[in-house]
GROMACS .gro file of N, CA, C and O in nm:
model
  400
    1MET      N    1   0.595  -1.066   5.949
    1MET     CA    2   0.516  -1.023   5.926
    1MET      C    3   0.392  -1.068   5.778
    1MET      O    4   0.500  -1.077   5.683
    2ASN      N    5   0.294  -1.177   5.811
    2ASN     CA    6   0.239  -1.189   5.630
    2ASN      C    7   0.147  -1.127   5.636
    2ASN      O    8   0.039  -1.128   5.700
    3GLU      N    9   0.211  -1.067   5.538
    3GLU     CA   10   0.092  -0.907   5.432
    3GLU      C   11  -0.035  -1.028   5.361
    3GLU      O   12   0.062  -1.089   5.281
    4VAL      N   13  -0.116  -0.991   5.349
    4VAL     CA   14  -0.178  -1.132   5.240
    4VAL      C   15  -0.273  -0.965   5.136
    4VAL      O   16  -0.314  -0.894   5.165
    5ILE      N   17  -0.246  -0.962   5.006
    5ILE     CA   18  -0.227  -0.890   4.870
    5ILE      C   19  -0.383  -0.974   4.827
    5ILE      O   20  -0.427  -1.155   4.851
    6LYS      N   21  -0.477  -0.869   4.824
    6LYS     CA   22  -0.607  -0.937   4.791
    6LYS      C   23  -0.585  -0.885   4.681
    6LYS      O   24  -0.617  -0.836   4.609
    7LEU      N   25  -0.584  -1.055   4.579
    7LEU     CA   26  -0.583  -1.017   4.401
    7LEU      C   27  -0.668  -0.961   4.422
    7LEU      O   28  -0.831  -1.033   4.390
    8ALA      N   29  -0.709  -0.880   4.279
    8ALA     CA   30  -0.756  -0.782   4.202
    8ALA      C   31  -0.833  -0.898   4.085
    8ALA      O   32  -0.755  -0.994   4.063
    9LYS      N   33  -0.968  -0.939   4.094
    9LYS     CA   34  -0.967  -1.098   3.904
    9LYS      C   35  -0.969  -1.028   3.820
    9LYS      O   36  -0.992  -1.074   3.726
   10SER      N   37  -0.982  -0.847   3.826
   10SER     CA   38  -0.919  -0.824   3.670
   10SER      C   39  -0.831  -0.698   3.680
   10SER      O   40  -0.857  -0.554   3.801
   11CYS      N   41  -0.808  -0.672   3.561
   11CYS     CA   42  -0.674  -0.471   3.597
   11CYS      C   43  -0.787  -0.367   3.583
   11CYS      O   44  -0.938  -0.405   3.480
   12ALA      N   45  -0.763  -0.343   3.716
   12ALA     CA   46  -0.804  -0.164   3.694
   12ALA      C   47  -0.801  -0.103   3.549
   12ALA      O   48  -0.918   0.051   3.533
   13TRP      N   49  -0.791  -0.026   3.481
   13TRP     CA   50  -0.748   0.053   3.373
   13TRP      C   51  -0.706  -0.094   3.272
   13TRP      O   52  -0.852   0.059   3.264
   14CYS      N   53  -0.752  -0.220   3.188
   14CYS     CA   54  -0.787  -0.278   3.088
   14CYS      C   55  -0.877  -0.304   3.136
   14CYS      O   56  -0.962  -0.399   3.025
   15GLU      N   57  -0.925  -0.393   3.284
   15GLU     CA   58  -1.028  -0.499   3.313
   15GLU      C   59  -1.048  -0.585   3.285
   15GLU      O   60  -1.139  -0.788   3.267
   16SER      N   61  -0.966  -0.704   3.138
   16SER     CA   62  -0.857  -0.796   3.220
   16SER      C   63  -0.848  -0.870   3.307
   16SER      O   64  -0.882  -0.824   3.378
   17ASP      N   65  -0.859  -1.035   3.272
   17ASP     CA   66  -0.886  -1.078   3.346
   17ASP      C   67  -0.775  -1.214   3.388
   17ASP      O   68  -0.721  -1.247   3.475
   18GLU      N   69  -0.616  -1.110   3.310
   18GLU     CA   70  -0.496  -1.214   3.321
   18GLU      C   71  -0.448  -1.113   3.432
   18GLU      O   72  -0.377  -1.026   3.297
   19VAL      N   73  -0.442  -1.120   3.542
   19VAL     CA   74  -0.418  -1.076   3.588
   19VAL      C   75  -0.317  -1.115   3.732
   19VAL      O   76  -0.355  -1.224   3.737
   20GLY      N   77  -0.219  -1.083   3.840
   20GLY     CA   78  -0.203  -1.198   3.848
   20GLY      C   79  -0.015  -1.056   3.977
   20GLY      O   80  -0.136  -0.974   3.963
   21GLU      N   81   0.034  -1.145   4.008
   21GLU     CA   82   0.109  -1.063   4.155
   21GLU      C   83   0.251  -1.074   4.166
   21GLU      O   84   0.258  -1.169   4.124
   22ALA      N   85   0.277  -0.962   4.197
   22ALA     CA   86   0.431  -0.964   4.283
   22ALA      C   87   0.490  -0.881   4.304
   22ALA      O   88   0.386  -0.770   4.418
   23LYS      N   89   0.564  -0.878   4.344
   23LYS     CA   90   0.654  -0.770   4.474
   23LYS      C   91   0.736  -0.781   4.363
   23LYS      O   92   0.874  -0.780   4.294
   24LYS      N   93   0.774  -0.594   4.341
   24LYS     CA   94   0.795  -0.506   4.331
   24LYS      C   95   0.896  -0.419   4.392
   24LYS      O   96   0.805  -0.325   4.518
   25SER      N   97   0.928  -0.315   4.332
   25SER     CA   98   1.023  -0.157   4.380
   25SER      C   99   0.945  -0.001   4.352
   25SER      O  100   0.862  -0.021   4.209
   26VAL      N  101   0.875   0.024   4.440
   26VAL     CA  102   0.761   0.149   4.375
   26VAL      C  103   0.837   0.326   4.462
   26VAL      O  104   0.925   0.206   4.557
   27TYR      N  105   0.858   0.359   4.432
   27TYR     CA  106   0.885   0.529   4.442
   27TYR      C  107   0.756   0.604   4.472
   27TYR      O  108   0.698   0.636   4.469
   28TRP      N  109   0.810   0.648   4.679
   28TRP     CA  110   0.779   0.680   4.754
   28TRP      C  111   0.779   0.809   4.766
   28TRP      O  112   0.865   0.836   4.819
   29GLU      N  113   0.651   0.941   4.740
   29GLU     CA  114   0.693   1.076   4.780
   29GLU      C  115   0.722   1.087   4.939
   29GLU      O  116   0.540   0.981   5.006
   30LEU      N  117   0.740   1.078   5.047
   30LEU     CA  118   0.784   1.158   5.212
   30LEU      C  119   0.668   1.248   5.216
   30LEU      O  120   0.646   1.294   5.201
   31PRO      N  121   0.506   1.182   5.344
   31PRO     CA  122   0.399   1.249   5.415
   31PRO      C  123   0.496   1.466   5.397
   31PRO      O  124   0.417   1.555   5.285
   32ASP      N  125   0.604   1.497   5.389
   32ASP     CA  126   0.612   1.600   5.485
   32ASP      C  127   0.654   1.710   5.337
   32ASP      O  128   0.764   1.809   5.335
   33GLY      N  129   0.708   1.584   5.237
   33GLY     CA  130   0.744   1.672   5.084
   33GLY      C  131   0.865   1.641   5.078
   33GLY      O  132   0.929   1.737   4.944
   34THR      N  133   0.954   1.620   5.140
   34THR     CA  134   1.118   1.655   5.151
   34THR      C  135   1.222   1.549   5.033
   34THR      O  136   1.360   1.550   4.998
   35ARG      N  137   1.147   1.477   5.018
   35ARG     CA  138   1.278   1.321   4.972
   35ARG      C  139   1.154   1.222   4.940
   35ARG      O  140   1.038   1.166   4.960
   36ALA      N  141   1.195   1.081   4.872
   36ALA     CA  142   1.129   0.962   4.776
   36ALA      C  143   1.243   0.920   4.830
   36ALA      O  144   1.346   0.880   4.885
   37ILE      N  145   1.151   0.861   4.880
   37ILE     CA  146   1.234   0.697   4.878
   37ILE      C  147   1.164   0.511   4.824
   37ILE      O  148   1.080   0.522   4.741
   38GLU      N  149   1.196   0.463   4.809
   38GLU     CA  150   1.231   0.298   4.687
   38GLU      C  151   1.204   0.207   4.842
   38GLU      O  152   1.221   0.169   4.900
   39ILE      N  153   1.114   0.164   4.743
   39ILE     CA  154   1.050   0.040   4.917
   39ILE      C  155   0.989  -0.026   4.701
   39ILE      O  156   0.958  -0.107   4.724
   40ILE      N  157   1.127  -0.155   4.855
   40ILE     CA  158   1.145  -0.264   4.781
   40ILE      C  159   1.070  -0.382   4.851
   40ILE      O  160   0.969  -0.385   4.907
   41GLU      N  161   1.001  -0.414   4.687
   41GLU     CA  162   0.958  -0.578   4.745
   41GLU      C  163   0.839  -0.577   4.779
   41GLU      O  164   0.763  -0.621   4.811
   42THR      N  165   0.753  -0.434   4.738
   42THR     CA  166   0.615  -0.380   4.733
   42THR      C  167   0.516  -0.530   4.659
   42THR      O  168   0.563  -0.493   4.551
   43PRO      N  169   0.404  -0.571   4.699
   43PRO     CA  170   0.295  -0.643   4.716
   43PRO      C  171   0.223  -0.554   4.627
   43PRO      O  172   0.160  -0.449   4.599
   44SER      N  173   0.252  -0.591   4.444
   44SER     CA  174   0.142  -0.518   4.330
   44SER      C  175   0.055  -0.613   4.283
   44SER      O  176   0.104  -0.677   4.258
   45ILE      N  177   0.061  -0.594   4.205
   45ILE     CA  178  -0.068  -0.623   4.096
   45ILE      C  179  -0.100  -0.634   3.942
   45ILE      O  180   0.006  -0.503   3.926
   46ILE      N  181  -0.047  -0.675   3.903
   46ILE     CA  182   0.062  -0.740   3.753
   46ILE      C  183  -0.006  -0.736   3.640
   46ILE      O  184  -0.096  -0.859   3.628
   47CYS      N  185  -0.152  -0.673   3.510
   47CYS     CA  186  -0.142  -0.708   3.459
   47CYS      C  187  -0.101  -0.792   3.323
   47CYS      O  188  -0.063  -0.656   3.261
   48HIS      N  189  -0.167  -0.879   3.227
   48HIS     CA  190  -0.069  -0.977   3.124
   48HIS      C  191  -0.183  -0.906   2.995
   48HIS      O  192  -0.012  -0.938   2.831
   49SER      N  193  -0.231  -0.884   3.006
   49SER     CA  194  -0.340  -0.838   2.877
   49SER      C  195  -0.261  -0.588   2.802
   49SER      O  196  -0.140  -0.644   2.763
   50CYS      N  197  -0.270  -0.562   3.002
   50CYS     CA  198  -0.221  -0.431   2.898
   50CYS      C  199  -0.050  -0.449   2.978
   50CYS      O  200   0.043  -0.274   2.977
   51LYS      N  201   0.009  -0.473   3.051
   51LYS     CA  202   0.128  -0.463   3.133
   51LYS      C  203   0.107  -0.376   3.242
   51LYS      O  204   0.232  -0.347   3.218
   52MET      N  205   0.003  -0.338   3.249
   52MET     CA  206  -0.023  -0.204   3.335
   52MET      C  207   0.070  -0.312   3.459
   52MET      O  208  -0.002  -0.366   3.556
   53GLU      N  209   0.135  -0.185   3.618
   53GLU     CA  210   0.159  -0.259   3.780
   53GLU      C  211   0.125  -0.151   3.809
   53GLU      O  212   0.171  -0.074   3.822
   54TYR      N  213   0.082  -0.266   3.916
   54TYR     CA  214   0.021  -0.089   3.989
   54TYR      C  215  -0.054  -0.189   4.129
   54TYR      O  216  -0.044  -0.294   4.144
   55GLN      N  217  -0.028  -0.067   4.303
   55GLN     CA  218  -0.041  -0.105   4.386
   55GLN      C  219  -0.243  -0.146   4.442
   55GLN      O  220  -0.277  -0.064   4.332
   56THR      N  221  -0.291  -0.234   4.472
   56THR     CA  222  -0.448  -0.176   4.470
   56THR      C  223  -0.461   0.034   4.553
   56THR      O  224  -0.377   0.005   4.675
   57GLU      N  225  -0.571   0.013   4.580
   57GLU     CA  226  -0.581   0.103   4.719
   57GLU      C  227  -0.606   0.107   4.779
   57GLU      O  228  -0.556   0.176   4.888
   58GLU      N  229  -0.637  -0.047   4.840
   58GLU     CA  230  -0.625  -0.071   4.959
   58GLU      C  231  -0.462  -0.062   5.010
   58GLU      O  232  -0.463  -0.002   5.092
   59MET      N  233  -0.354  -0.129   4.977
   59MET     CA  234  -0.219  -0.083   4.914
   59MET      C  235  -0.188   0.049   4.926
   59MET      O  236  -0.105   0.030   5.002
   60VAL      N  237  -0.191   0.106   4.865
   60VAL     CA  238  -0.192   0.291   4.848
   60VAL      C  239  -0.214   0.302   4.955
   60VAL      O  240  -0.112   0.414   5.080
   61LYS      N  241  -0.288   0.300   5.053
   61LYS     CA  242  -0.331   0.400   5.132
   61LYS      C  243  -0.302   0.286   5.332
   61LYS      O  244  -0.254   0.404   5.374
   62ASP      N  245  -0.285   0.169   5.254
   62ASP     CA  246  -0.194   0.089   5.427
   62ASP      C  247  -0.038   0.146   5.365
   62ASP      O  248   0.042   0.220   5.441
   63ILE      N  249   0.014   0.163   5.270
   63ILE     CA  250   0.121   0.289   5.313
   63ILE      C  251   0.108   0.417   5.281
   63ILE      O  252   0.179   0.443   5.354
   64GLU      N  253   0.085   0.491   5.314
   64GLU     CA  254   0.125   0.605   5.259
   64GLU      C  255  -0.004   0.699   5.441
   64GLU      O  256   0.083   0.723   5.502
   65ASP      N  257  -0.053   0.519   5.523
   65ASP     CA  258  -0.095   0.584   5.670
   65ASP      C  259   0.030   0.567   5.771
   65ASP      O  260   0.046   0.588   5.856
   66GLN      N  261   0.130   0.435   5.656
   66GLN     CA  262   0.231   0.403   5.783
   66GLN      C  263   0.295   0.468   5.790
   66GLN      O  264   0.411   0.525   5.818
   67LEU      N  265   0.318   0.582   5.625
   67LEU     CA  266   0.466   0.698   5.627
   67LEU      C  267   0.391   0.751   5.695
   67LEU      O  268   0.483   0.889   5.787
   68PHE      N  269   0.242   0.831   5.756
   68PHE     CA  270   0.209   0.910   5.916
   68PHE      C  271   0.275   0.925   6.037
   68PHE      O  272   0.310   0.983   6.128
   69LEU      N  273   0.242   0.735   6.064
   69LEU     CA  274   0.249   0.694   6.159
   69LEU      C  275   0.412   0.658   6.192
   69LEU      O  276   0.416   0.645   6.349
   70ILE      N  277   0.500   0.711   6.176
   70ILE     CA  278   0.597   0.658   6.185
   70ILE      C  279   0.727   0.707   6.175
   70ILE      O  280   0.676   0.859   6.132
   71ASN      N  281   0.841   0.770   6.230
   71ASN     CA  282   0.950   0.861   6.223
   71ASN      C  283   1.027   0.798   6.065
   71ASN      O  284   1.095   0.750   6.074
   72THR      N  285   0.994   0.844   5.962
   72THR     CA  286   1.041   0.901   5.822
   72THR      C  287   1.194   0.918   5.789
   72THR      O  288   1.315   0.882   5.780
   73LYS      N  289   1.203   0.965   5.932
   73LYS     CA  290   1.375   1.054   5.934
   73LYS      C  291   1.430   0.907   5.972
   73LYS      O  292   1.623   0.924   5.928
   74GLU      N  293   1.430   0.772   5.998
   74GLU     CA  294   1.508   0.715   6.016
   74GLU      C  295   1.525   0.606   5.882
   74GLU      O  296   1.575   0.477   5.945
   75ILE      N  297   1.417   0.541   5.791
   75ILE     CA  298   1.419   0.522   5.668
   75ILE      C  299   1.555   0.640   5.585
   75ILE      O  300   1.603   0.770   5.542
   76GLY      N  301   1.591   0.506   5.521
   76GLY     CA  302   1.740   0.541   5.479
   76GLY      C  303   1.683   0.582   5.310
   76GLY      O  304   1.501   0.621   5.310
   77LYS      N  305   1.761   0.550   5.173
   77LYS     CA  306   1.662   0.603   5.046
   77LYS      C  307   1.581   0.450   5.012
   77LYS      O  308   1.536   0.473   4.908
   78ALA      N  309   1.625   0.356   5.125
   78ALA     CA  310   1.545   0.238   5.002
   78ALA      C  311   1.535   0.161   5.216
   78ALA      O  312   1.570   0.171   5.213
   79ILE      N  313   1.388   0.117   5.142
   79ILE     CA  314   1.362  -0.004   5.201
   79ILE      C  315   1.238  -0.130   5.162
   79ILE      O  316   1.173  -0.078   5.091
   80SER      N  317   1.239  -0.179   5.254
   80SER     CA  318   1.148  -0.312   5.172
   80SER      C  319   1.037  -0.263   5.225
   80SER      O  320   0.999  -0.241   5.352
   81TYR      N  321   0.965  -0.313   5.205
   81TYR     CA  322   0.792  -0.305   5.232
   81TYR      C  323   0.763  -0.373   5.381
   81TYR      O  324   0.677  -0.287   5.470
   82VAL      N  325   0.789  -0.476   5.362
   82VAL     CA  326   0.715  -0.566   5.514
   82VAL      C  327   0.850  -0.488   5.663
   82VAL      O  328   0.742  -0.490   5.799
   83ASP      N  329   0.994  -0.459   5.676
   83ASP     CA  330   1.037  -0.346   5.752
   83ASP      C  331   0.978  -0.220   5.775
   83ASP      O  332   0.960  -0.135   5.890
   84LEU      N  333   0.952  -0.192   5.675
   84LEU     CA  334   0.881  -0.086   5.666
   84LEU      C  335   0.794  -0.033   5.713
   84LEU      O  336   0.702  -0.062   5.825
   85MET      N  337   0.690  -0.128   5.678
   85MET     CA  338   0.486  -0.185   5.733
   85MET      C  339   0.544  -0.249   5.933
   85MET      O  340   0.429  -0.218   5.962
   86ALA      N  341   0.717  -0.299   5.962
   86ALA     CA  342   0.673  -0.318   6.103
   86ALA      C  343   0.758  -0.180   6.158
   86ALA      O  344   0.822  -0.249   6.250
   87GLN      N  345   0.819  -0.094   6.131
   87GLN     CA  346   0.849   0.089   6.135
   87GLN      C  347   0.740   0.063   6.325
   87GLN      O  348   0.679   0.039   6.343
   88PRO      N  349   0.862   0.094   6.381
   88PRO     CA  350   0.680   0.185   6.513
   88PRO      C  351   0.644   0.317   6.548
   88PRO      O  352   0.674   0.361   6.462
   89LYS      N  353   0.538   0.265   6.551
   89LYS     CA  354   0.420   0.446   6.499
   89LYS      C  355   0.481   0.505   6.583
   89LYS      O  356   0.448   0.424   6.757
   90LEU      N  357   0.403   0.617   6.517
   90LEU     CA  358   0.447   0.720   6.679
   90LEU      C  359   0.251   0.755   6.652
   90LEU      O  360   0.290   0.806   6.786
   91LEU      N  361   0.178   0.765   6.629
   91LEU     CA  362   0.034   0.720   6.682
   91LEU      C  363  -0.066   0.644   6.642
   91LEU      O  364   0.019   0.561   6.567
   92LYS      N  365  -0.143   0.586   6.707
   92LYS     CA  366  -0.222   0.481   6.730
   92LYS      C  367  -0.319   0.482   6.556
   92LYS      O  368  -0.324   0.371   6.514
   93ARG      N  369  -0.340   0.595   6.477
   93ARG     CA  370  -0.396   0.577   6.376
   93ARG      C  371  -0.332   0.776   6.318
   93ARG      O  372  -0.308   0.901   6.370
   94ASN      N  373  -0.386   0.692   6.164
   94ASN     CA  374  -0.371   0.813   6.089
   94ASN      C  375  -0.494   0.962   6.087
   94ASN      O  376  -0.604   0.938   6.027
   95TYR      N  377  -0.460   1.058   6.204
   95TYR     CA  378  -0.481   1.127   6.222
   95TYR      C  379  -0.534   1.248   6.156
   95TYR      O  380  -0.639   1.373   6.131
   96PHE      N  381  -0.527   1.264   6.027
   96PHE     CA  382  -0.534   1.355   5.876
   96PHE      C  383  -0.587   1.310   5.728
   96PHE      O  384  -0.664   1.302   5.703
   97ASP      N  385  -0.632   1.152   5.793
   97ASP     CA  386  -0.748   1.010   5.727
   97ASP      C  387  -0.898   1.114   5.798
   97ASP      O  388  -0.943   1.025   5.825
   98PHE      N  389  -0.958   1.161   5.693
   98PHE     CA  390  -1.083   1.207   5.786
   98PHE      C  391  -1.164   1.125   5.650
   98PHE      O  392  -1.320   1.123   5.723
   99LEU      N  393  -1.143   1.061   5.585
   99LEU     CA  394  -1.247   0.933   5.475
   99LEU      C  395  -1.340   0.820   5.616
   99LEU      O  396  -1.388   0.711   5.599
  100SER      N  397  -1.224   0.793   5.660
  100SER     CA  398  -1.202   0.722   5.741
  100SER      C  399  -1.285   0.726   5.795
  100SER      O  400  -1.338   0.774   5.952
   0.00000   0.00000   0.00000
């Protein structure tokens, strides 16, 4: 799976144009609230000015949607971003997303 990051032109926090991309571990609470998991090598934005590390809103939505659509009981304490996004979906789309 070739995931493409739409690199931000400026930092969402300080608006500096000194941003880059990296793959970082992030921690996410499952939609049912039972536990949190580590998502390894998640595409991230890094600001070299304010040192903030974050995911784009699009990336956050993709992760949230995927966690709603898969059987999260089959995920251990940690999973790579690529493996998470490759998990078979139980639903076609996130029916709880009323904004899309």
